[in-house]
Amino acid sequence: QDVPAGASDDVLKIGLVYTLSGPPAALGEQARDGFLLAAEKIGELGGMKTEIIIVDDEGKPDLAAQKANELVLRDNVDFVVGPIFSNILMAIVQPVTSTGTVLISTNAGTSTLAGEACNPNFYTTSYQNDQNHEVMGAYAQAQGYNNVFLMTPNYQAGKDSQAGFKNSYKGGTAGEIYTELGQLDFSSELAQIAAFQPDAVFTFMPGGMGVNLVKQYSQAGLSGIPFLSAFTVDETTLPATQDAAVGMLGGANWAPDMDNAANKEFVDGYIAKYGAVPGTYAMQAYDAAQLINSAVAKVGGDLTDRAALHAAIKEADFDSPRGDFSFGKNNFPIQDFYLVEAVKREDGMYGTSVKEKIFDDYVDNYADQCKM
Amino acid sequence: MTSLTVRNLTKSFGALKVTDDVSLAVEPGEIHAIIGPNGAGKTTLISQLSGQLGSDGGSVSLGDRDITRLSMPDRVKLGLARSFQITSVLPGFTTLENVALAVQAREGSSFRFFGTVAREEALNRAALKALAEAGLDHRADVLAKSLSHGEHRRLELAIALATEPSVLLLDEPLAGVGGEDAETFVANLQRLKGRFTMVLIEHDMDAVFQLADRVSVLVYGRIIATGTPQAIRSDPQVRAAYLGEEEEAA
Amino acid sequence: MLDVNGLEAGYGDSQILFGIDFRVREGEVVTLLGRNGMGKTTTIKSIFGLVKPRAGSVKIGGKNLTGADPHRIALAGLGYVPEGRQIFPTLNVEENLRATARPGKWTLQRIYDLFPRLHERRRNMGNQLSGGEQQMLAIGRALMTNPQLVVLDEATEGLAPLIRADIWACLERLKQEGEAILVIDKNVDALTRFADRHVVVEKGRVVWTGSTPELLASPQVKDRFLHV
Amino acid sequence: MMNLFVLQLLNGVQLGVLLFLIAAGLTLVFGIMDVINLAHGVLYMVGAYLIATFAAATGSFWWGFLLMLPAAVLVGLILEFVVMRRLYARSHLDQVLATFGLVMIATEAVKIIWGTAPLSVPMPDVFSGSIPLMGPLKYPVYRIAIIVAGLAVGLGLFVMVNYTRVGMLLRAGATNRSTVSALGVDINRLFAVVFTLGAVLACLAGALVAPILSVDTGMGESVLILTFVVVVIGGIGSVKGAFLGALLVAVVDTVGGVFGPIWLREIMDPAAAGQTGRVLAPMLVYILMAVILSVKPAGLFGRTA
Amino acid sequence: MSDATATLTAPRRALTGRLKAALVLFVLFALMPPLAAALNDPFYVLIGTRILAFAIAAMALDLILGYGAMVSFGHAAYLGFGTYAVAILASWGVNDLVLQILAAIAISAIFALVTGAISLRTKGVYFIMITLAFGQMAFFFFISLSAYGGDDGVALMQRSTVLGMDLLKSDFGLYYTTLAILVALFVLCHRIVGSRFGRVLTGIRENPTRMEAIGYSPFRYQLTAFVISGCITAVAGVMLANQAQFVSPAFMSWHRSGELIVMVVLGGVGTLAGPIAGAVAALLLEEWLGALSEHWKLFFGVFLVLMVLFSPRGITGLLEKAGIARRQE
Ligand SMILES: Nc1ncnc2c1ncn2[C@@H]1O[C@H](COP(=O)(O)OP(=O)(O)OP(=O)(O)O)[C@@H](O)[C@H]1O
Ligand SMILES: Nc1ncnc2c1ncn2[C@@H]1O[C@H](COP(=O)(O)OP(=O)(O)OP(=O)(O)O)[C@@H](O)[C@H]1O
Ligand SMILES: [Mg+2]
Ligand SMILES: [Mg+2]
């Protein structure tokens, strides 16, 4: 196996690739802050002098590819961590992993990389993209809904999310619609929902779209219809939607109020440092730092023995705030999934809260296709 | 055969009939002046003849060819060129380049992607000649936008001349050209007489009566009289509608 | 009224005016004469501050307004009929007249009386007028600012003889009403009927000034500008 | 089905008024003063952030609104004085480049000042309800308020541009500044005032939509193109055109998005119709613009210059 | 006729001034890789390739924007056609650069011909917006192209071959190939601009009515230029795909079209060499400022505003002020 150029020196260099400008910057910043929180807490990751280089991919895949090249070829980093978005991941996976450098995705988990195109140098601490949608599908199925209204933006991830939902939901649909990417006003869709009176609405509206939808949903007086979503109502959008989102449901692998010591340390530390409630973006990046720390420590700082390093990463020997965490054969996590609900927290801020566990030690649907 | 034949041409802007059933026959080699009050429709007629404006009815023939449906560039290629009343040049080009483009158009073959046009001596030489005819050769290398008003008017004429048309439509070529120079200008046109047929719109009656072989008078879109300069000059209808008393004094 | 002293100006690197001196007194009609490209328009533009003078002074009513913003010069009592008309194409005739109007004895009605043609076309857009109509409009527009000194740069270009005669009559009337006029025009014979003094510009310098009788008596100037 | 169609039409109209409200300032500055200001979108965003800040500080939407106005005037004046007035006489491309720079500056500044997380603006209590429409359908009162505001702004602009001296001078100044000033009008001051008015309108739009839309750093950019589309479809320089353009864009977008696939299914098999519908839906607005411009090259009410 | 000779030589002198500037640029480009290698920063060669590709696109845009006053706000579509030509052909097993370029040119020519013919009915800002509309249609088309990853795009497993040779495999090979293409296309554009055709095109920019009145139909010339520009931009796309080894609709979003315009205006409209410099400046500044500060966009914005306010003719204007390049006129 290739030994990347930076493996032999005695500094541990980590490159973070996140979207730090434009509207999705809120997500990128959470992830960056989550990673830095862990790095700061641990100090020297794996006992090595640690250097972290943060780059902004600006949401542009070609630029991200270049920045990734820059990290591996010029800066000789040992790990690349990131990104938020699938299209960015697709752009950087080749330049990073082809040099033998380890890439850890802390959010994007595209199906190809989980399945046929799985890659020994690629790990993720998040999930496979479909999984959160499957959680909602399973919940809808369990509730016995038979008339769910599906609404997602018109692009690849939107289509995947409807497919993911329908993986585990077998009931009928009141409508399956695709909205324009970046849509501002949902009055037309809300009118349809009001007209159809479905059992529930399932949606996937990341970022500003989600904020608009949630606000308008409650303004249109539709709060009576259950609102199931993924990546729509979370800690990055709740500060803007506030009460309008309270009670809305989502699927996730974690929530800030989970009751375990590791989580307490993480959430309290994050709130103390950044004055905001962390979301999954922060948690998964936090875990990436913990993962690197554990693996590097295991190999005693010798990054040239790649087999040993990969074995150490695979062990995933750290305490994740989400509880159980292990890697499947495609280097995607095997973890539990929950139904979470938006609540107003005791400290006055807004966050999600675990309502019930939906899947236990859930393996994604693509792992079988991985020949690794 | 006539050079330019106009039959029953009409044009309306909304309710306003600007040219109303205009018929004209311009003989080869003659200078045919069109005079008339402001807003009578002279410029509109020229625009219709040159193809810049479509017509609502009627026909135009150049020689024996019906050109009513042709576009402006196509008419130019057949030898019908015009000058503009309100100066219309290429401001960022030098005076010479302005004219050279007209020469190039006449020669055809502008889909040449190679060769440096600025070095084509033949083009420049022909352009310089046209400039000289308009009395502007001393300003060849000046950008058109930094010419004075009168110089602009000359450039306008030089461009029209450089297209070497068989019929030339001139819309107030003398406007803005000062006294002494106007005389040379008239003399120049006189010299060109015979080389092409000209339709001349002018409000400068000295020039019209010196140059024109025949004069048509356009009032409210209709031709009210056509005749020799002498006949027109003494036509009471024309005096009342257009010439007024100024000419009497002159 | 207007006092121009040692005016120098130009465009970019090229200097066009090399010291222009002349004055227009209250109620006086003065002409600027000269061949094409000698600097007449440039003189007017530098008076109005549209071209910034490089030297010399422009005083209006005794106030030094050299190189002031154009609107201050106009507000000091100068009305402008620019060369080439400069009609506002996106305004209709009436709007063209009203947009920059200032109160005084010239009203919309008086302009329409002077140019009935404009009344007929009052709803036409500026760029849908014949050349002559635009010229009438430019004159009307300047009068609507009710100036004490009207500056006309080739204001009769493109006008039919009949209308041109009307303009001269109008200018004579203005003069009788005590207004001052500075005019550039190639119809010098018509000007001699009512202009008081003439200023001949050549290559950016004043080469001759004199009264109308002096002009008529001076053979070489007369030769050049009057074709009688 | 018919009911839904009528309702969607209504929604389209409402979205149209919202779009017009956002585009109104642009109509003024771009359409009438002929200055391309890409920063219009960020001004809209700034308006939203201003009201969010003031509303949070005072605890009241109305106080926030009142404080936002003078702040918006200030922002407009500063922008005009520091940058814009040097651009009026320049080419459109220079204006594009400079205001593109302004967009970057403003977006980054907003990020530094307010952070990247979206903000929330409470809905004023008087307007927070919704009124019942046919059947189970309800209509939020606040949206009615926005429609009223949009109509008022539109009417005000229309009168100002078409029936006042200021409007005439603006149109005149856009094509020929020097002549306007040589006729005695202080065109610089006039443009400054009107540019500021445009900026305030942008901020106003941002402030008004803040309670229903996400206040985030991307809100300006996402409407920028759409507002240009609106102004261009209507015909540059025409307030009436911009208004109808906004309605048209919104109706086509809303109704086409919902009924397009249904109609498509009439002429092709459902799977293909679904696929085609998904491909075409996001293009609708652009197809609309391309069709309109290819038939009417100067927009619906534009003057062919 | 004594003036004639003076007239005939003056433009030649001015042109060489501008050619010299381009030559300096190209020499710098050629020297960059060895320099980067010497400084132990071979990575810059990859950044350089990206810059060169954008330089090609910016120059192509300038051909119509600067010389034809056709401000295309949808030019990123052609970049996209270039990149997807590589991806789609590669997925069919066609890996040769020449074939990919030919395919990119063919599809771009058709697209430019059709959309150009419609767009050219309009002028000015309307033209800007209608080209945007067509650009966006292309963008959304590729977004919906599930077979090639839709919005996520596809990664390319290998770079193209050149007539069967693995010329592009090394970063240096890719860089110099791109540079050679840039130089060749520059020469092509430069010749076009100075030719009879170029003069007609510029004349139409200045005053289309006048051009019609002397016998040119603007449409044909403008459309030809539009197609040429689109095709050249597609070539840039092909090289960009090889550089990024990744293809997605993001290459063709309107932001990209806007950035291309920014490069052209920043460099100096209507100069060909200027936009190349503009691409270098814009991308290098992004690179450097980005390394300096998280808020680099703030500084970049300030830079753009200052450029416009103090150097109306862009970088070329700055150089002219400094007397390095000569003003052509
Ligand atoms: N915008 C400009 N840029 C550069 N040079 C100019 C500009 N305008 C005029 N000139 C030059 O200045 C000189 C004087 O021009 P001006 O317009 O003052 O002449 P004029 O006496 O009014 O002539 P005309 O009778 O032709 O109107 C001319 O040589 C002209 O070429
Ligand atoms: N596009 C248009 N729309 C409406 N009316 C127009 C348009 N173009 C011209 N007109 C009107 O048509 C009439 C004739 O105009 P034209 O320019 O032909 O007059 P003209 O005889 O050339 O006058 P002049 O001697 O003043 O140049 C004018 O009254 C003018 O207002
Ligand atoms: Mg006329
Ligand atoms: Mg003059």
Coordinates of N, CA, C and O in Angstrom, one line a residue, chain A residues 20-23 25-26 29 56 154 159 178 180 182 184-192 194-197 207-209 211-212 215-216 219-222 236-237 239-242, chain D residues 4 7-8 11 14-15 18-19 22 111 116-121 123 129-130 136-138 140 143 210-218 222-223 226 253-254 258 278-279 281-282:
Chain A
L20 N -17.1 26.8 4.5 CA -17.1 27.8 5.5 C -17.6 29.1 4.9 O -17.5 30.2 5.6
S21 N -18.1 29.1 3.7 CA -18.6 30.4 3.2 C -20.0 30.1 2.5 O -20.2 28.9 2.2
G22 N -20.7 31.1 2.3 CA -22.1 30.9 1.7 C -23.0 30.4 2.9 O -22.6 30.2 4.0
P23 N -24.3 30.3 2.5 CA -25.2 29.9 3.5 C -24.9 28.6 4.3 O -25.2 28.5 5.5
A25 N -22.4 27.6 5.4 CA -21.2 27.8 6.3 C -21.6 27.4 7.8 O -20.7 26.9 8.5
A26 N -22.9 27.6 8.1 CA -23.3 27.3 9.5 C -23.0 25.8 9.8 O -22.5 25.5 10.9
E29 N -19.1 25.2 9.9 CA -18.5 25.8 11.2 C -18.8 24.9 12.4 O -17.9 24.7 13.2
D56 N -11.4 26.1 3.3 CA -12.8 26.4 2.9 C -13.1 25.9 1.5 O -12.4 26.4 0.6
N154 N -35.4 19.2 -5.6 CA -35.2 18.5 -6.9 C -33.7 18.4 -7.2 O -33.2 19.1 -8.0
K159 N -33.8 13.2 -4.3 CA -34.3 11.9 -4.8 C -33.9 10.7 -3.9 O -34.7 9.9 -3.6
Y178 N -41.2 17.3 -5.9 CA -39.9 17.9 -5.8 C -40.0 19.4 -5.9 O -40.6 19.9 -6.9
E180 N -38.1 23.2 -6.0 CA -37.0 23.8 -6.6 C -35.9 24.0 -5.5 O -36.2 24.3 -4.4
G182 N -33.4 25.7 -3.3 CA -33.3 27.1 -2.9 C -34.7 27.8 -2.9 O -34.7 29.0 -3.0
L184 N -38.0 29.7 -1.9 CA -38.2 30.6 -0.8 C -39.5 30.4 -0.1 O -39.7 30.5 1.0
D185 N -40.5 30.2 -1.0 CA -41.9 30.3 -0.6 C -42.6 29.0 -0.9 O -42.5 28.5 -2.0
F186 N -43.1 28.4 0.2 CA -43.7 27.1 0.0 C -45.3 27.1 0.1 O -45.9 26.1 0.3
S187 N -45.8 28.3 -0.2 CA -47.3 28.4 0.0 C -48.0 27.5 -0.9 O -49.0 26.9 -0.6
S188 N -47.4 27.3 -2.1 CA -48.1 26.4 -3.1 C -48.1 24.9 -2.6 O -49.2 24.3 -2.6
E189 N -47.0 24.5 -2.1 CA -46.9 23.1 -1.5 C -47.7 23.0 -0.3 O -48.4 22.0 -0.1
L190 N -47.7 24.0 0.5 CA -48.5 24.0 1.8 C -50.0 23.9 1.5 O -50.8 23.2 2.2
A191 N -50.4 24.6 0.4 CA -51.8 24.5 0.0 C -52.2 23.1 -0.4 O -53.2 22.6 0.0
Q192 N -51.2 22.4 -1.1 CA -51.5 21.0 -1.5 C -51.7 20.2 -0.3 O -52.5 19.3 -0.2
A194 N -52.5 21.1 2.7 CA -53.8 21.4 3.4 C -54.9 20.7 2.6 O -55.9 20.2 3.3
A195 N -54.8 20.7 1.3 CA -55.9 20.1 0.6 C -56.0 18.6 0.7 O -57.0 18.0 0.8
F196 N -54.8 17.9 0.8 CA -54.8 16.5 0.8 C -55.0 15.9 2.2 O -55.4 14.8 2.4
Q197 N -54.7 16.8 3.2 CA -54.7 16.3 4.6 C -54.1 15.0 4.8 O -54.8 14.0 5.2
G207 N -30.8 23.5 5.4 CA -30.4 24.9 5.5 C -31.6 25.8 5.4 O -32.7 25.5 6.0
G208 N -31.4 26.9 4.7 CA -32.4 28.0 4.7 C -33.8 27.5 4.2 O -34.8 28.0 4.7
M209 N -33.8 26.6 3.2 CA -35.1 26.1 2.7 C -35.9 25.5 3.9 O -37.1 25.7 4.0
V211 N -35.7 26.2 7.1 CA -36.1 27.3 8.0 C -37.4 27.9 7.4 O -38.4 28.1 8.1
N212 N -37.4 28.2 6.1 CA -38.6 28.8 5.5 C -39.7 27.9 5.6 O -40.8 28.3 6.0
K215 N -41.1 27.6 9.2 CA -41.9 28.8 9.7 C -43.2 28.9 9.0 O -44.2 29.1 9.6
Q216 N -43.2 28.6 7.7 CA -44.4 28.8 6.9 C -45.4 27.7 7.2 O -46.6 27.9 7.2
Q219 N -47.1 28.8 10.3 CA -47.9 30.0 10.0 C -49.2 29.6 9.2 O -50.2 30.2 9.3
A220 N -49.1 28.5 8.4 CA -50.2 28.1 7.6 C -51.2 27.3 8.4 O -52.2 26.8 7.9
G221 N -50.9 27.2 9.7 CA -51.8 26.4 10.5 C -51.9 25.0 10.3 O -52.9 24.3 10.5
L222 N -50.7 24.4 9.9 CA -50.7 23.0 9.6 C -50.1 22.1 10.7 O -49.9 20.9 10.6
T236 N -28.7 23.4 13.8 CA -28.3 24.5 12.9 C -29.4 25.4 12.5 O -29.3 26.6 12.2
T237 N -30.6 24.9 12.4 CA -31.8 25.7 12.0 C -32.7 26.1 13.1 O -33.4 27.1 13.0
P239 N -32.1 27.7 15.9 CA -32.1 29.1 16.4 C -32.9 30.1 15.5 O -33.3 31.1 16.0
A240 N -33.2 29.7 14.3 CA -34.0 30.6 13.4 C -35.4 30.2 13.5 O -36.3 31.1 13.4
T241 N -35.7 28.9 13.6 CA -37.2 28.6 13.6 C -37.8 28.6 15.0 O -39.0 28.9 15.1
Q242 N -37.0 28.4 16.0 CA -37.4 28.4 17.4 C -38.7 27.7 17.6 O -38.9 26.6 17.2
Chain D
L4 N -58.1 23.5 -6.5 CA -56.6 23.6 -6.2 C -56.0 24.5 -7.2 O -55.1 25.3 -6.9
L7 N -56.6 28.0 -6.2 CA -55.8 28.3 -5.0 C -54.3 28.5 -5.4 O -53.7 29.4 -4.9
Q8 N -53.9 27.7 -6.3 CA -52.5 27.8 -6.7 C -52.2 29.1 -7.4 O -51.2 29.7 -7.3
N11 N -51.9 31.6 -4.8 CA -50.6 31.5 -4.3 C -49.5 32.1 -5.2 O -48.6 32.8 -4.7
Q14 N -49.7 35.8 -4.9 CA -49.1 36.2 -3.7 C -47.6 36.2 -3.7 O -46.9 37.2 -3.3
L15 N -47.1 35.1 -4.2 CA -45.6 35.0 -4.4 C -45.1 36.1 -5.3 O -44.1 36.7 -5.1
L18 N -44.8 39.3 -3.5 CA -43.6 39.2 -2.7 C -42.4 39.5 -3.5 O -41.5 40.3 -3.1
L19 N -42.3 38.8 -4.7 CA -41.2 39.0 -5.6 C -41.1 40.5 -6.0 O -40.0 41.1 -6.0
I22 N -39.5 42.7 -3.4 CA -38.1 42.5 -3.4 C -37.5 43.2 -4.6 O -36.4 43.8 -4.5
K111 N -21.4 38.1 7.9 CA -21.0 36.8 8.6 C -20.2 37.1 9.9 O -20.3 36.5 10.9
T116 N -23.0 32.7 11.2 CA -23.5 32.1 10.0 C -24.9 31.4 10.3 O -25.6 31.1 9.4
A117 N -25.2 31.2 11.6 CA -26.4 30.5 11.8 C -27.6 31.4 11.5 O -27.5 32.6 11.7
P118 N -28.7 30.9 10.9 CA -29.8 31.7 10.6 C -30.4 32.4 11.8 O -30.4 31.8 12.9
L119 N -31.0 33.6 11.6 CA -31.6 34.3 12.7 C -33.1 34.2 12.6 O -33.7 33.9 11.6
S120 N -33.8 34.6 13.7 CA -35.2 34.5 13.7 C -35.8 35.8 14.0 O -35.3 36.6 14.8
V121 N -36.9 36.2 13.3 CA -37.6 37.4 13.6 C -39.0 37.0 14.0 O -39.7 36.3 13.2
M123 N -43.0 37.0 14.6 CA -44.0 37.6 13.8 C -44.8 38.6 14.7 O -45.0 38.3 15.8
G129 N -52.2 35.4 13.1 CA -53.2 34.4 12.8 C -53.3 34.0 11.4 O -52.5 34.4 10.6
S130 N -54.3 33.2 11.1 CA -54.6 32.9 9.7 C -56.1 32.9 9.6 O -56.8 32.5 10.5
P136 N -60.5 23.2 4.2 CA -59.5 23.1 5.3 C -58.4 24.2 5.1 O -57.5 24.2 5.9
L137 N -58.5 25.0 4.0 CA -57.4 25.8 3.7 C -57.5 27.1 4.5 O -58.5 27.7 4.7
K138 N -56.3 27.5 5.0 CA -56.2 28.8 5.7 C -55.2 29.7 5.1 O -54.3 29.3 4.4
P140 N -52.5 32.8 6.0 CA -51.8 33.6 7.0 C -52.1 35.1 6.8 O -51.9 35.7 5.8
R143 N -49.3 37.4 5.5 CA -49.1 37.4 4.0 C -50.0 38.4 3.4 O -49.6 39.1 2.4
A210 N -38.7 38.9 6.7 CA -37.9 38.2 7.7 C -38.8 37.3 8.6 O -38.3 36.2 8.9
P211 N -40.0 37.7 9.0 CA -40.7 36.7 9.8 C -41.2 35.5 9.1 O -41.5 34.5 9.7
I212 N -41.2 35.5 7.7 CA -41.6 34.2 7.1 C -40.5 33.5 6.4 O -40.6 32.3 6.1
L213 N -39.4 34.2 6.2 CA -38.3 33.5 5.5 C -37.1 33.4 6.4 O -37.0 34.1 7.4
S214 N -36.2 32.6 6.0 CA -35.0 32.4 6.8 C -34.1 33.6 6.6 O -33.8 34.0 5.5
V215 N -33.6 34.1 7.7 CA -32.7 35.2 7.7 C -31.3 34.6 7.8 O -30.8 34.2 8.8
D216 N -30.7 34.4 6.6 CA -29.3 33.9 6.6 C -28.5 34.5 5.6 O -28.9 35.4 4.8
T217 N -27.2 34.2 5.5 CA -26.3 34.9 4.7 C -26.5 34.6 3.2 O -25.9 35.3 2.3
G218 N -27.3 33.7 2.9 CA -27.5 33.4 1.5 C -28.8 34.0 0.9 O -29.1 33.9 -0.3
S222 N -29.9 34.4 -3.2 CA -30.9 33.6 -3.8 C -32.0 34.3 -4.5 O -32.6 33.8 -5.4
V223 N -32.2 35.6 -4.1 CA -33.3 36.3 -4.8 C -32.7 37.3 -5.9 O -33.4 37.8 -6.7
L226 N -33.4 36.1 -9.4 CA -34.8 36.1 -9.7 C -35.4 37.6 -9.8 O -36.2 37.8 -10.7
D253 N -44.2 29.6 -12.1 CA -43.4 28.8 -11.2 C -44.4 27.9 -10.4 O -44.2 26.7 -10.2
T254 N -45.3 28.5 -9.8 CA -46.2 27.8 -8.8 C -47.1 26.9 -9.6 O -47.1 25.7 -9.3
V258 N -46.7 22.6 -10.1 CA -47.7 21.7 -9.6 C -48.4 21.0 -10.8 O -48.6 19.8 -10.8
R278 N -39.5 16.7 -13.8 CA -38.5 17.1 -12.8 C -37.4 17.8 -13.5 O -36.8 18.7 -12.9
V279 N -37.1 17.4 -14.7 CA -36.0 18.1 -15.5 C -36.5 19.6 -15.8 O -35.7 20.5 -15.6
A281 N -39.0 21.4 -14.4 CA -39.5 22.3 -13.4 C -38.6 23.4 -13.0 O -39.0 24.6 -13.0
P282 N -37.3 23.1 -12.6 CA -36.5 24.2 -12.2 C -36.1 25.2 -13.3 O -35.7 26.3 -13.1

